[in-house]
Amino acid sequence: MHHQPLTWPSRQGMRLCRMLIILAVGIFSLQPASAQSDKVIQTLTTAFQTRNADTLKSLLGEHFSVSVYSNPNAFRMLKQIFDKQPALQKMELLQTLPGKEGTQLQVKYYFEKQTPTVSNILLDKDGKIDRVRLFDQLYGAKLDTTAHEVGVIPFVMENKKIVVQIKINNHPKVLRMLFDTGADGVGLKKEVADELGLTGSREQQTSIVGGSAKITISENNILHLAEGIQLERSNIAIFPKYDGELDGLFGGNVMRKYSVCIDFDKSVLRLYTQGEIAYPKGGFYLPLVYRGTPEIATGINIRGTEHLAHLAFDTGAGYNVILFGPYVHNKNLMERFRVESYSQNISFGHTTKTAMGKIDTITLGATKIPALQGSLQQYEEGDERWSPMSDGSLGIDVIKQFNIYINAGMREFYLIPNNNFGYPGDFWMAQVQYGFEDGKLKVMRIYPDSPAATAGLAEGDEVQLINNIKPLAFKNIATIEQYQREWKRQPINITVKREGKTQQLKIASM
């Protein structure tokens, strides 16, 4: 039997075979994507025509958003769109494009009595709806653009507070306001609102730490943040009680319109248009969930066990971290928590009990921050009513260690370690709370009627020496813990600077 010799195909033939294989694989791989695209278009068309958002619910992705908002806010906004948008005649799929993590569908909408509109639908890696650009645009958000800086607002740090000067309406009074990312809008003391001539047009209940409070709302005001930067049609909450010396606070209303960089090194807020920001090098990304205020995923390590918590990102909170009662209860955190003292958290006159103690580390991305001290709120039945979303709150002691971009539209934080990075959080020693600000060790709080208070130590004093130990030694956590033990029952000699003058004080033992 005669056998034909084996011959290899030519290079040209091999190239042709390879192209045919790739083409065949491509055709088969496109079939499921095409079917899913058709399903999305058909279901969205039905939802528009029946004005029923629930029709679309099964196709919404885990991170579905409208404008800057995540669920459940996004779904409520979706319902409003279907209720108010003109009747849809049809939708047409123009082309399918690759996206960052999934697929983009370029579609044309035909609404009654309107010019046809072309925009994209973004699908996630599972083929579910991540964003509908038309929905974003209907809420005034243009997110598929490159962002640019529109203004810079200076601030000063006062007692762990980011303090900004602004004006409201045409009144000449300059207000000293807290930039509070944990607040979803603007709030003023009643006496300040009275001075500005603001009157309430309605009342509403608002959630606070530990409960709720009734507030009056003044509508359609203008906030002047800086030259050429103003927020129109701003509603202002008028607080019957507001703790502290500042005139009020603002936060969420800025983050809804702009992306914000908090630059602690330069003491400025940088405002950007919505869209993709060209971030400087040296930082890292973290996902952002926005439900009126931003939330950040955080690792909390208590006695060697790390717990994932979704925390309110709260520049208005003067601490490292607090975990709310429902989360503490569900995770049984009190069983392992080393309680050092008990305290009370006061928010607009409402008091909740908290246990203060040792938290080993706080983790953001791959970055671990020694926290020293954190607070766990004691759980009371019914606490779930006021804390339905966040597990707790991440405060300024951690936040100030980074220059942070808050880009709610792109659902991302970008954190760059700054000049504060590496300094420990506030710590207690002999009933005095110390903390670093701008590299200087300062007295933050003093127990009333304590030996330190009796000796004349005052909040805001800048520490020069403690028992002949220089302040920078307390940048080391092991040193802090050593002297917390050694000086617990000993008198303390402390040298401080107050209003430019040096004073030496002797604090009796407890």
mmCIF file of C-alpha atoms in Angstrom, residues 23 31 47 62 87 96 109 112 135 209 237 243 258 286 309 312 330 345 361 368 386 403 460 499-500:
data_model
loop_
_atom_site.group_PDB
_atom_site.id
_atom_site.type_symbol
_atom_site.label_atom_id
_atom_site.label_comp_id
_atom_site.label_asym_id
_atom_site.label_seq_id
_atom_site.Cartn_x
_atom_site.Cartn_y
_atom_site.Cartn_z
ATOM 1 C CA LEU A 23 -13.438 33.993 13.467
ATOM 2 C CA GLN A 31 -23.922 34.801 20.488
ATOM 3 C CA ALA A 47 -40.204 49.085 31.419
ATOM 4 C CA GLU A 62 -24.915 44.740 41.925
ATOM 5 C CA ALA A 87 -43.739 57.811 26.129
ATOM 6 C CA THR A 96 -21.960 46.816 20.823
ATOM 7 C CA TYR A 109 -34.196 56.241 21.937
ATOM 8 C CA GLU A 112 -42.814 60.929 21.558
ATOM 9 C CA PHE A 135 -30.642 58.194 33.280
ATOM 10 C CA VAL A 209 -26.373 58.927 65.378
ATOM 11 C CA ALA A 237 -31.787 72.570 57.521
ATOM 12 C CA ASP A 243 -23.131 71.647 69.297
ATOM 13 C CA TYR A 258 -18.576 68.120 42.039
ATOM 14 C CA LEU A 286 -11.147 52.152 46.807
ATOM 15 C CA ALA A 309 -17.251 47.062 57.729
ATOM 16 C CA ALA A 312 -19.718 56.325 56.517
ATOM 17 C CA ASN A 330 -24.499 41.115 64.829
ATOM 18 C CA ASN A 345 -21.706 60.297 71.817
ATOM 19 C CA THR A 361 -5.462 48.198 62.965
ATOM 20 C CA LYS A 368 -2.836 49.155 57.471
ATOM 21 C CA TRP A 386 -31.617 54.936 62.407
ATOM 22 C CA ASN A 403 -5.146 63.541 50.501
ATOM 23 C CA GLY A 460 -5.114 73.188 72.551
ATOM 24 C CA GLU A 499 -0.296 81.570 73.060
ATOM 25 C CA GLY A 500 3.428 81.709 72.324
#
